Amino acid sequence: MSSSSSSLHPLNLAIINMILDGLRNGELGRCKALGFREQELRAIGSAHHHSISVLACSSIPWYRLEVDGTIVQRLLEQGHRSEEDDRMINRAIRLGATVPMLNQTYGLNHREVALRRSWLDLPKRRGRWPDLTELQERSLWERWVQLTRENPIDLDDCRAKLDIAMLLAEEYPEGAVSLAMIWTKLHDWIEEGLV
């Protein structure tokens, strides 16, 4: 690499290319959004090739880029939440979540749930889940009361309820009590005003 090309400021070249592309395509609004005034855009649009090269190849940065740290942090947190949501959804499906449960908590439709079940290599479930036995229901109630005393939740928060329901489902031997069975029972208790 020559010394002259290594002293170029890469942002200058990128911005001038964006401006020229925008002007060629009649996207004046896009060019103005970069902070240019109309007279500057007119000057760039009518400039000779040599003048544009001076702008593009200048080692002095003439365009300032600013990072909005608050927005970057918010987007990173959103990405993290999305990864966490993916883990929660996959965990719920493995534990026997139904499409209505996942639709209510994450907005997933039947096709999305079926696709995830396929990715997780889970067999298709047919028919209804059996009802809980009296013993299962009693132990579930006692554990629910204990967990919600230790970690109070808003009963209108579907994700918080789902999180506790998954903890409960994981306490049973695999396949003995599904998440769907627990979810149904929790909603029965809520409708009856027991919780």
XYZ file of N, CA and C in Angstrom:
585
model
N 0.845 -1.170 0.000
C 0.000 0.000 0.000
C 0.890 1.233 0.000
N 0.609 2.196 -0.841
C 1.438 3.402 -0.923
C 1.131 4.316 0.243
N 2.057 5.243 0.529
C 1.856 6.156 1.647
C 0.686 7.081 1.409
N 0.427 7.447 0.124
C -0.690 8.343 -0.147
C -2.026 7.662 0.100
N -2.163 6.363 -0.267
C -3.436 5.674 -0.055
C -3.640 5.322 1.405
N -2.548 5.156 2.158
C -2.717 4.809 3.570
C -3.116 6.025 4.384
N -2.926 7.259 3.832
C -3.299 8.461 4.575
C -4.739 8.889 4.260
N -5.402 8.209 3.359
C -6.797 8.532 3.049
C -7.651 8.299 4.286
N -8.669 9.123 4.421
C -9.609 8.912 5.524
C -10.783 8.106 4.964
N -10.960 6.843 5.421
C -11.963 5.962 4.800
C -13.393 6.471 4.895
N -13.703 7.239 5.945
C -15.064 7.751 6.079
C -15.371 8.770 4.979
N -14.371 9.586 4.608
C -14.573 10.558 3.513
C -15.004 9.845 2.238
N -14.279 8.786 1.888
C -14.581 8.042 0.664
C -15.970 7.404 0.736
N -16.299 6.822 1.889
C -17.604 6.172 2.041
C -18.742 7.184 1.903
N -18.598 8.340 2.534
C -19.659 9.354 2.490
C -19.809 9.941 1.083
N -18.711 10.223 0.425
C -18.826 10.804 -0.923
C -19.463 9.801 -1.886
N -19.140 8.516 -1.720
C -19.780 7.485 -2.552
C -21.277 7.403 -2.279
N -21.671 7.519 -0.998
C -23.098 7.500 -0.655
C -23.814 8.702 -1.258
N -23.181 9.874 -1.175
C -23.786 11.094 -1.712
C -23.943 10.999 -3.222
N -22.879 10.590 -3.909
C -22.950 10.482 -5.371
C -24.003 9.467 -5.796
N -24.071 8.352 -5.108
C -25.075 7.331 -5.405
C -26.483 7.885 -5.176
N -26.666 8.596 -4.057
C -27.969 9.188 -3.757
C -28.380 10.224 -4.786
N -27.429 11.067 -5.197
C -27.737 12.096 -6.199
C -28.070 11.477 -7.550
N -27.316 10.425 -7.943
C -27.596 9.725 -9.218
C -28.995 9.123 -9.220
N -29.438 8.637 -8.056
C -30.740 7.973 -7.965
C -31.864 8.917 -7.541
N -31.552 10.225 -7.470
C -32.577 11.206 -7.129
C -33.049 11.125 -5.689
N -32.208 10.615 -4.798
C -32.577 10.453 -3.388
C -32.008 11.606 -2.567
N -32.525 12.797 -2.834
C -32.050 14.003 -2.178
C -32.295 13.939 -0.663
N -33.439 13.391 -0.283
C -33.771 13.269 1.142
C -32.751 12.424 1.902
N -32.301 11.333 1.274
C -31.300 10.462 1.899
C -29.985 11.218 2.094
N -29.626 12.029 1.111
C -28.395 12.821 1.201
C -28.516 13.884 2.292
N -29.684 14.539 2.368
C -29.903 15.551 3.404
C -29.885 14.917 4.792
N -30.368 13.678 4.891
C -30.381 12.984 6.185
C -28.967 12.763 6.711
N -27.987 12.781 5.828
C -26.587 12.639 6.257
C -26.036 13.956 6.798
N -26.826 15.045 6.708
C -26.414 16.317 7.277
C -25.996 17.362 6.259
N -26.145 17.078 4.982
C -25.733 18.025 3.952
C -26.859 19.009 3.652
N -26.458 20.235 3.361
C -27.431 21.249 2.928
C -27.579 21.156 1.414
N -28.663 21.731 0.931
C -28.962 21.625 -0.499
C -27.875 22.251 -1.376
N -27.338 23.416 -0.943
C -26.303 24.063 -1.764
C -25.036 23.212 -1.810
N -24.710 22.486 -0.720
C -23.540 21.598 -0.721
C -23.768 20.422 -1.674
N -24.980 19.899 -1.652
C -25.307 18.788 -2.547
C -25.255 19.231 -4.007
N -25.746 20.453 -4.271
C -25.684 20.973 -5.635
C -24.228 21.131 -6.087
N -23.403 21.615 -5.172
C -21.978 21.812 -5.504
C -21.301 20.475 -5.783
N -21.592 19.466 -4.974
C -20.999 18.131 -5.182
C -21.517 17.537 -6.485
N -22.830 17.694 -6.724
C -23.432 17.132 -7.937
C -22.908 17.737 -9.214
N -22.511 19.016 -9.152
C -22.022 19.675 -10.378
C -20.501 19.773 -10.414
N -19.831 19.253 -9.395
C -18.362 19.353 -9.333
C -17.713 18.474 -10.394
N -16.521 18.893 -10.802
C -15.726 18.102 -11.750
C -15.152 16.894 -11.026
N -14.759 15.906 -11.779
C -14.196 14.673 -11.227
C -13.027 14.961 -10.279
N -12.189 15.929 -10.662
C -11.014 16.260 -9.844
C -11.443 16.794 -8.463
N -12.459 17.666 -8.416
C -12.930 18.231 -7.145
C -13.475 17.143 -6.240
N -14.203 16.198 -6.819
C -14.764 15.098 -6.034
C -13.641 14.214 -5.500
N -12.615 13.999 -6.319
C -11.466 13.199 -5.872
C -10.771 13.848 -4.686
N -10.688 15.171 -4.693
C -10.060 15.886 -3.571
C -10.847 15.616 -2.291
N -12.174 15.680 -2.386
C -13.013 15.385 -1.209
C -12.835 13.937 -0.757
N -12.923 13.021 -1.703
C -12.863 11.592 -1.378
C -11.502 11.175 -0.843
N -10.447 11.765 -1.367
C -9.096 11.313 -1.028
C -8.424 12.139 0.059
N -9.140 13.074 0.634
C -8.552 13.922 1.667
C -8.179 13.090 2.897
N -7.031 13.402 3.465
C -6.633 12.727 4.711
C -7.246 13.432 5.918
N -7.835 14.588 5.678
C -8.499 15.342 6.752
C -9.968 14.919 6.779
N -10.433 14.383 7.912
C -11.841 13.974 7.970
C -12.753 15.196 7.932
N -13.648 15.255 6.953
C -14.577 16.364 6.838
C -16.005 15.966 7.224
N -16.165 14.717 7.621
C -17.479 14.240 8.062
C -17.296 13.630 9.436
N -18.129 14.005 10.378
C -18.029 13.502 11.739
C -19.106 12.442 11.983
N -18.694 11.326 12.514
C -19.613 10.235 12.833
C -19.761 10.190 14.343
N -20.981 10.108 14.811
C -21.227 10.103 16.253
C -22.004 8.857 16.626
N -21.558 8.208 17.675
C -22.236 7.000 18.159
C -23.174 7.397 19.292
N -24.426 6.979 19.189
C -25.384 7.211 20.271
C -25.339 5.987 21.180
N -24.581 6.107 22.260
C -24.361 4.979 23.171
C -25.631 4.419 23.770
N -26.602 5.287 24.041
C -27.870 4.841 24.635
C -28.596 3.908 23.680
N -28.666 4.303 22.416
C -29.359 3.466 21.427
C -28.598 2.173 21.187
N -27.274 2.252 21.111
C -26.473 1.038 20.916
C -26.720 0.067 22.066
N -26.715 0.572 23.301
C -26.938 -0.290 24.466
C -28.323 -0.920 24.419
N -29.328 -0.115 24.054
C -30.704 -0.622 23.982
C -30.814 -1.729 22.934
N -30.179 -1.539 21.781
C -30.224 -2.555 20.724
C -29.497 -3.826 21.144
N -28.364 -3.664 21.823
C -27.630 -4.842 22.306
C -28.464 -5.609 23.326
N -29.131 -4.880 24.222
C -29.994 -5.529 25.212
C -31.160 -6.239 24.536
N -31.708 -5.618 23.479
C -32.804 -6.236 22.733
C -32.331 -7.535 22.086
N -31.118 -7.513 21.526
C -30.552 -8.726 20.942
C -30.364 -9.805 21.982
N -29.906 -9.396 23.179
C -29.724 -10.362 24.270
C -31.066 -10.940 24.685
N -32.095 -10.055 24.783
C -33.423 -10.545 25.145
C -33.934 -11.522 24.103
N -33.655 -11.262 22.834
C -34.113 -12.163 21.783
C -33.471 -13.540 21.918
N -32.165 -13.572 22.241
C -31.490 -14.853 22.461
C -32.098 -15.566 23.654
N -32.371 -14.796 24.718
C -32.974 -15.376 25.914
C -34.370 -15.904 25.596
N -35.140 -15.136 24.798
C -36.472 -15.588 24.387
C -36.377 -16.895 23.610
N -35.413 -16.994 22.697
C -35.233 -18.229 21.927
C -34.980 -19.415 22.846
N -34.117 -19.207 23.835
C -33.829 -20.298 24.789
C -35.080 -20.682 25.570
N -35.835 -19.660 26.002
C -37.055 -19.919 26.780
C -38.088 -20.659 25.929
N -38.245 -20.242 24.682
C -39.227 -20.880 23.793
C -38.847 -22.332 23.558
N -37.584 -22.588 23.250
C -37.136 -23.965 23.008
C -37.300 -24.822 24.260
N -36.990 -24.247 25.406
C -37.149 -24.967 26.674
C -38.623 -25.310 26.902
N -39.502 -24.319 26.637
C -40.937 -24.537 26.823
C -41.454 -25.629 25.885
N -41.003 -25.628 24.646
C -41.452 -26.638 23.686
C -40.995 -28.022 24.132
N -39.753 -28.133 24.589
C -39.253 -29.432 25.068
C -40.067 -29.955 26.253
N -40.590 -29.018 27.064
C -41.346 -29.401 28.254
C -42.830 -29.634 27.969
N -43.231 -29.475 26.705
C -44.616 -29.779 26.340
C -45.534 -28.575 26.234
N -44.997 -27.423 25.886
C -45.832 -26.227 25.695
C -46.753 -26.424 24.494
N -47.919 -25.813 24.562
C -48.871 -25.883 23.450
C -48.747 -24.623 22.602
N -49.319 -24.671 21.417
C -49.303 -23.502 20.528
C -50.013 -22.318 21.192
N -51.211 -22.498 21.791
C -51.854 -21.336 22.440
C -50.989 -20.701 23.535
N -50.265 -21.520 24.299
C -49.373 -20.974 25.337
C -48.304 -20.100 24.713
N -47.669 -20.599 23.673
C -46.575 -19.876 23.036
C -47.086 -18.673 22.249
N -48.317 -18.765 21.770
C -48.916 -17.624 21.095
C -49.191 -16.519 22.104
N -49.693 -16.891 23.263
C -50.031 -15.913 24.300
C -48.779 -15.234 24.868
N -47.704 -15.989 25.045
C -46.512 -15.430 25.679
C -45.520 -14.828 24.696
N -45.399 -15.414 23.495
C -44.388 -14.939 22.542
C -44.944 -14.589 21.171
N -46.248 -14.776 20.968
C -46.848 -14.428 19.685
C -46.547 -15.400 18.558
N -46.126 -16.623 18.903
C -45.810 -17.607 17.859
C -47.081 -18.251 17.331
N -47.101 -18.538 16.030
C -48.258 -19.217 15.450
C -47.957 -20.725 15.309
N -48.937 -21.455 14.820
C -48.831 -22.913 14.706
C -47.622 -23.336 13.877
N -47.425 -22.643 12.737
C -46.303 -23.011 11.853
C -44.949 -22.787 12.513
N -44.823 -21.659 13.214
C -43.552 -21.357 13.883
C -43.232 -22.389 14.959
N -44.256 -22.801 15.695
C -44.051 -23.801 16.745
C -43.690 -25.147 16.110
N -44.395 -25.513 15.041
C -44.099 -26.779 14.355
C -42.671 -26.789 13.817
N -42.230 -25.655 13.266
C -40.872 -25.559 12.741
C -39.846 -25.724 13.861
N -40.090 -25.082 14.988
C -39.168 -25.221 16.127
C -39.159 -26.663 16.649
N -40.326 -27.296 16.702
C -40.373 -28.695 17.148
C -39.522 -29.563 16.220
N -39.603 -29.265 14.923
C -38.811 -30.005 13.945
C -37.317 -29.770 14.172
N -36.912 -28.506 14.401
C -35.509 -28.185 14.655
C -34.993 -28.894 15.903
N -35.897 -29.022 16.898
C -35.507 -29.652 18.161
C -35.613 -31.177 18.095
N -36.024 -31.675 16.920
C -36.141 -33.119 16.704
C -37.147 -33.766 17.650
N -38.256 -33.084 17.882
C -39.288 -33.601 18.780
C -40.402 -34.244 17.966
N -40.940 -35.354 18.433
C -42.041 -35.993 17.699
C -43.304 -35.146 17.768
N -44.183 -35.337 16.783
C -45.454 -34.616 16.794
C -46.322 -35.171 17.906
N -46.987 -34.281 18.604
C -47.853 -34.676 19.717
C -49.284 -34.729 19.211
N -49.960 -35.801 19.488
C -51.359 -35.943 19.076
C -52.220 -36.191 20.315
N -53.404 -35.613 20.305
C -54.340 -35.845 21.402
C -54.116 -34.902 22.573
N -54.987 -35.067 23.547
C -54.940 -34.214 24.735
C -54.000 -34.793 25.779
N -53.466 -33.899 26.588
C -52.674 -34.354 27.726
C -53.630 -34.916 28.771
N -53.214 -35.919 29.523
C -54.095 -36.437 30.583
C -54.220 -35.407 31.713
N -55.235 -35.571 32.529
C -55.393 -34.689 33.688
C -54.376 -35.084 34.756
N -54.069 -34.130 35.609
C -53.182 -34.418 36.735
C -53.899 -35.326 37.725
N -53.151 -36.187 38.360
C -53.735 -36.993 39.437
C -53.916 -36.087 40.652
N -54.671 -36.534 41.603
C -54.895 -35.752 42.823
C -53.579 -35.489 43.552
N -52.725 -36.493 43.599
C -51.422 -36.352 44.254
C -50.542 -35.336 43.503
N -50.521 -35.421 42.181
C -49.741 -34.475 41.381
C -50.258 -33.054 41.572
N -51.573 -32.915 41.587
C -52.164 -31.584 41.746
C -51.829 -30.990 43.112
N -51.882 -31.803 44.159
C -51.560 -31.312 45.508
C -50.090 -30.888 45.603
N -49.195 -31.730 45.089
C -47.769 -31.390 45.166
C -47.463 -30.166 44.295
N -48.146 -30.044 43.160
C -47.973 -28.892 42.292
C -48.432 -27.621 43.007
N -49.573 -27.698 43.667
C -50.093 -26.542 44.408
C -49.111 -26.098 45.502
N -48.623 -27.051 46.268
C -47.701 -26.721 47.364
C -46.424 -26.072 46.831
N -45.926 -26.612 45.737
C -44.695 -26.078 45.150
C -44.943 -24.693 44.535
N -46.086 -24.518 43.872
C -46.456 -23.221 43.294
C -46.506 -22.156 44.388
N -47.182 -22.475 45.495
C -47.295 -21.528 46.609
C -45.908 -21.167 47.132
N -45.061 -22.166 47.298
C -43.708 -21.931 47.803
C -42.911 -21.028 46.844
N -42.925 -21.361 45.560
C -42.155 -20.592 44.581
C -42.646 -19.153 44.450
N -43.969 -18.952 44.476
C -44.490 -17.592 44.313
C -44.337 -16.770 45.591
N -44.181 -17.416 46.727
C -43.847 -16.666 47.954
C -42.400 -16.201 47.890
N -41.529 -17.091 47.410
C -40.099 -16.748 47.301
C -39.856 -15.736 46.182
N -40.616 -15.856 45.095
C -40.459 -14.986 43.927
C -41.829 -14.466 43.502
N -42.363 -13.442 44.193
C -43.699 -12.945 43.832
C -43.727 -12.487 42.367
N -44.819 -12.803 41.684
C -44.961 -12.416 40.278
C -46.296 -11.734 40.052
N -46.371 -10.981 38.975
C -47.616 -10.375 38.524
C -48.339 -11.449 37.714
N -49.536 -11.809 38.126
C -50.276 -12.880 37.441
C -50.679 -12.509 36.020
N -50.575 -11.227 35.670
C -50.860 -10.809 34.297
C -49.624 -10.913 33.406
N -48.484 -11.199 34.003
C -47.232 -11.325 33.253
C -47.070 -12.775 32.800
N -47.439 -13.030 31.543
C -47.423 -14.402 31.010
C -46.034 -15.023 31.064
N -45.007 -14.226 30.804
C -43.653 -14.778 30.780
C -43.179 -15.168 32.172
N -43.552 -14.386 33.171
C -43.177 -14.732 34.550
C -43.882 -16.016 34.977
N -45.164 -16.126 34.620
C -45.903 -17.359 34.936
C -45.285 -18.549 34.214
N -44.923 -18.337 32.951
C -44.332 -19.420 32.171
C -43.008 -19.873 32.783
N -42.220 -18.920 33.245
C -40.930 -19.247 33.852
C -41.118 -20.159 35.069
N -42.065 -19.816 35.921
C -42.312 -20.655 37.111
C -42.919 -21.993 36.694
N -43.816 -21.969 35.713
C -44.419 -23.222 35.247
C -43.351 -24.166 34.694
N -42.352 -23.615 34.008
C -41.274 -24.462 33.477
C -40.430 -25.041 34.609
N -40.176 -24.247 35.639
C -39.451 -24.774 36.807
C -40.208 -25.950 37.416
N -41.511 -25.787 37.519
C -42.344 -26.866 38.073
C -42.299 -28.113 37.184
N -42.418 -27.920 35.885
C -42.406 -29.054 34.954
C -41.088 -29.814 35.024
N -39.994 -29.074 35.212
C -38.673 -29.707 35.260
C -38.455 -30.515 36.534
N -39.285 -30.310 37.527
C -39.147 -31.060 38.779
C -39.740 -32.462 38.685
N -40.541 -32.695 37.669
C -41.139 -34.022 37.481
C -40.259 -34.852 36.556
N -40.333 -36.182 36.687
C -39.599 -37.019 35.727
C -40.076 -36.704 34.308
N -39.155 -36.806 33.350
C -39.466 -36.455 31.969
C -40.707 -37.192 31.470
N -41.646 -36.398 30.942
C -42.858 -36.963 30.371
C -43.959 -37.242 31.376
N -43.664 -37.159 32.674
C -44.690 -37.472 33.682
C -45.753 -36.388 33.751
N -45.321 -35.133 33.771
C -46.237 -33.995 33.820
C -45.716 -32.958 32.829
N -46.549 -32.613 31.877
C -46.098 -31.661 30.850
C -46.339 -30.227 31.298
N -45.656 -29.337 30.635
C -45.840 -27.916 30.875
C -47.285 -27.516 30.583
N -47.872 -28.101 29.559
C -49.264 -27.785 29.201
C -50.217 -28.150 30.342
N -49.972 -29.290 30.983
C -50.821 -29.713 32.102
C -50.705 -28.719 33.261
N -49.486 -28.303 33.546
C -49.246 -27.353 34.644
C -49.872 -26.006 34.310
N -49.667 -25.538 33.086
C -50.208 -24.256 32.646
C -51.729 -24.219 32.784
N -52.367 -25.294 32.350
C -53.827 -25.386 32.448
C -54.268 -25.306 33.894
N -53.585 -26.037 34.761
C -53.954 -26.056 36.176
C -53.736 -24.689 36.820
N -52.641 -24.020 36.483
C -52.383 -22.684 37.032
C -53.497 -21.723 36.635
N -53.922 -21.808 35.377
C -54.994 -20.921 34.918
C -56.331 -21.272 35.558
N -56.552 -22.548 35.840
C -57.764 -22.931 36.580
C -57.765 -22.276 37.954
N -56.614 -22.356 38.644
C -56.501 -21.766 39.983
C -56.688 -20.248 39.948
N -56.141 -19.624 38.919
C -56.263 -18.173 38.799
C -57.721 -17.802 38.558
N -58.406 -18.514 37.658
C -59.825 -18.236 37.388
C -60.691 -18.474 38.615
N -60.334 -19.462 39.433
C -61.094 -19.756 40.649
C -60.743 -18.786 41.785
N -59.764 -17.923 41.566
C -59.357 -16.958 42.584
C -58.547 -17.555 43.703
N -57.938 -18.705 43.454
C -57.156 -19.372 44.504
C -55.741 -18.796 44.626
N -55.258 -18.154 43.569
C -53.913 -17.582 43.628
C -53.962 -16.074 43.436
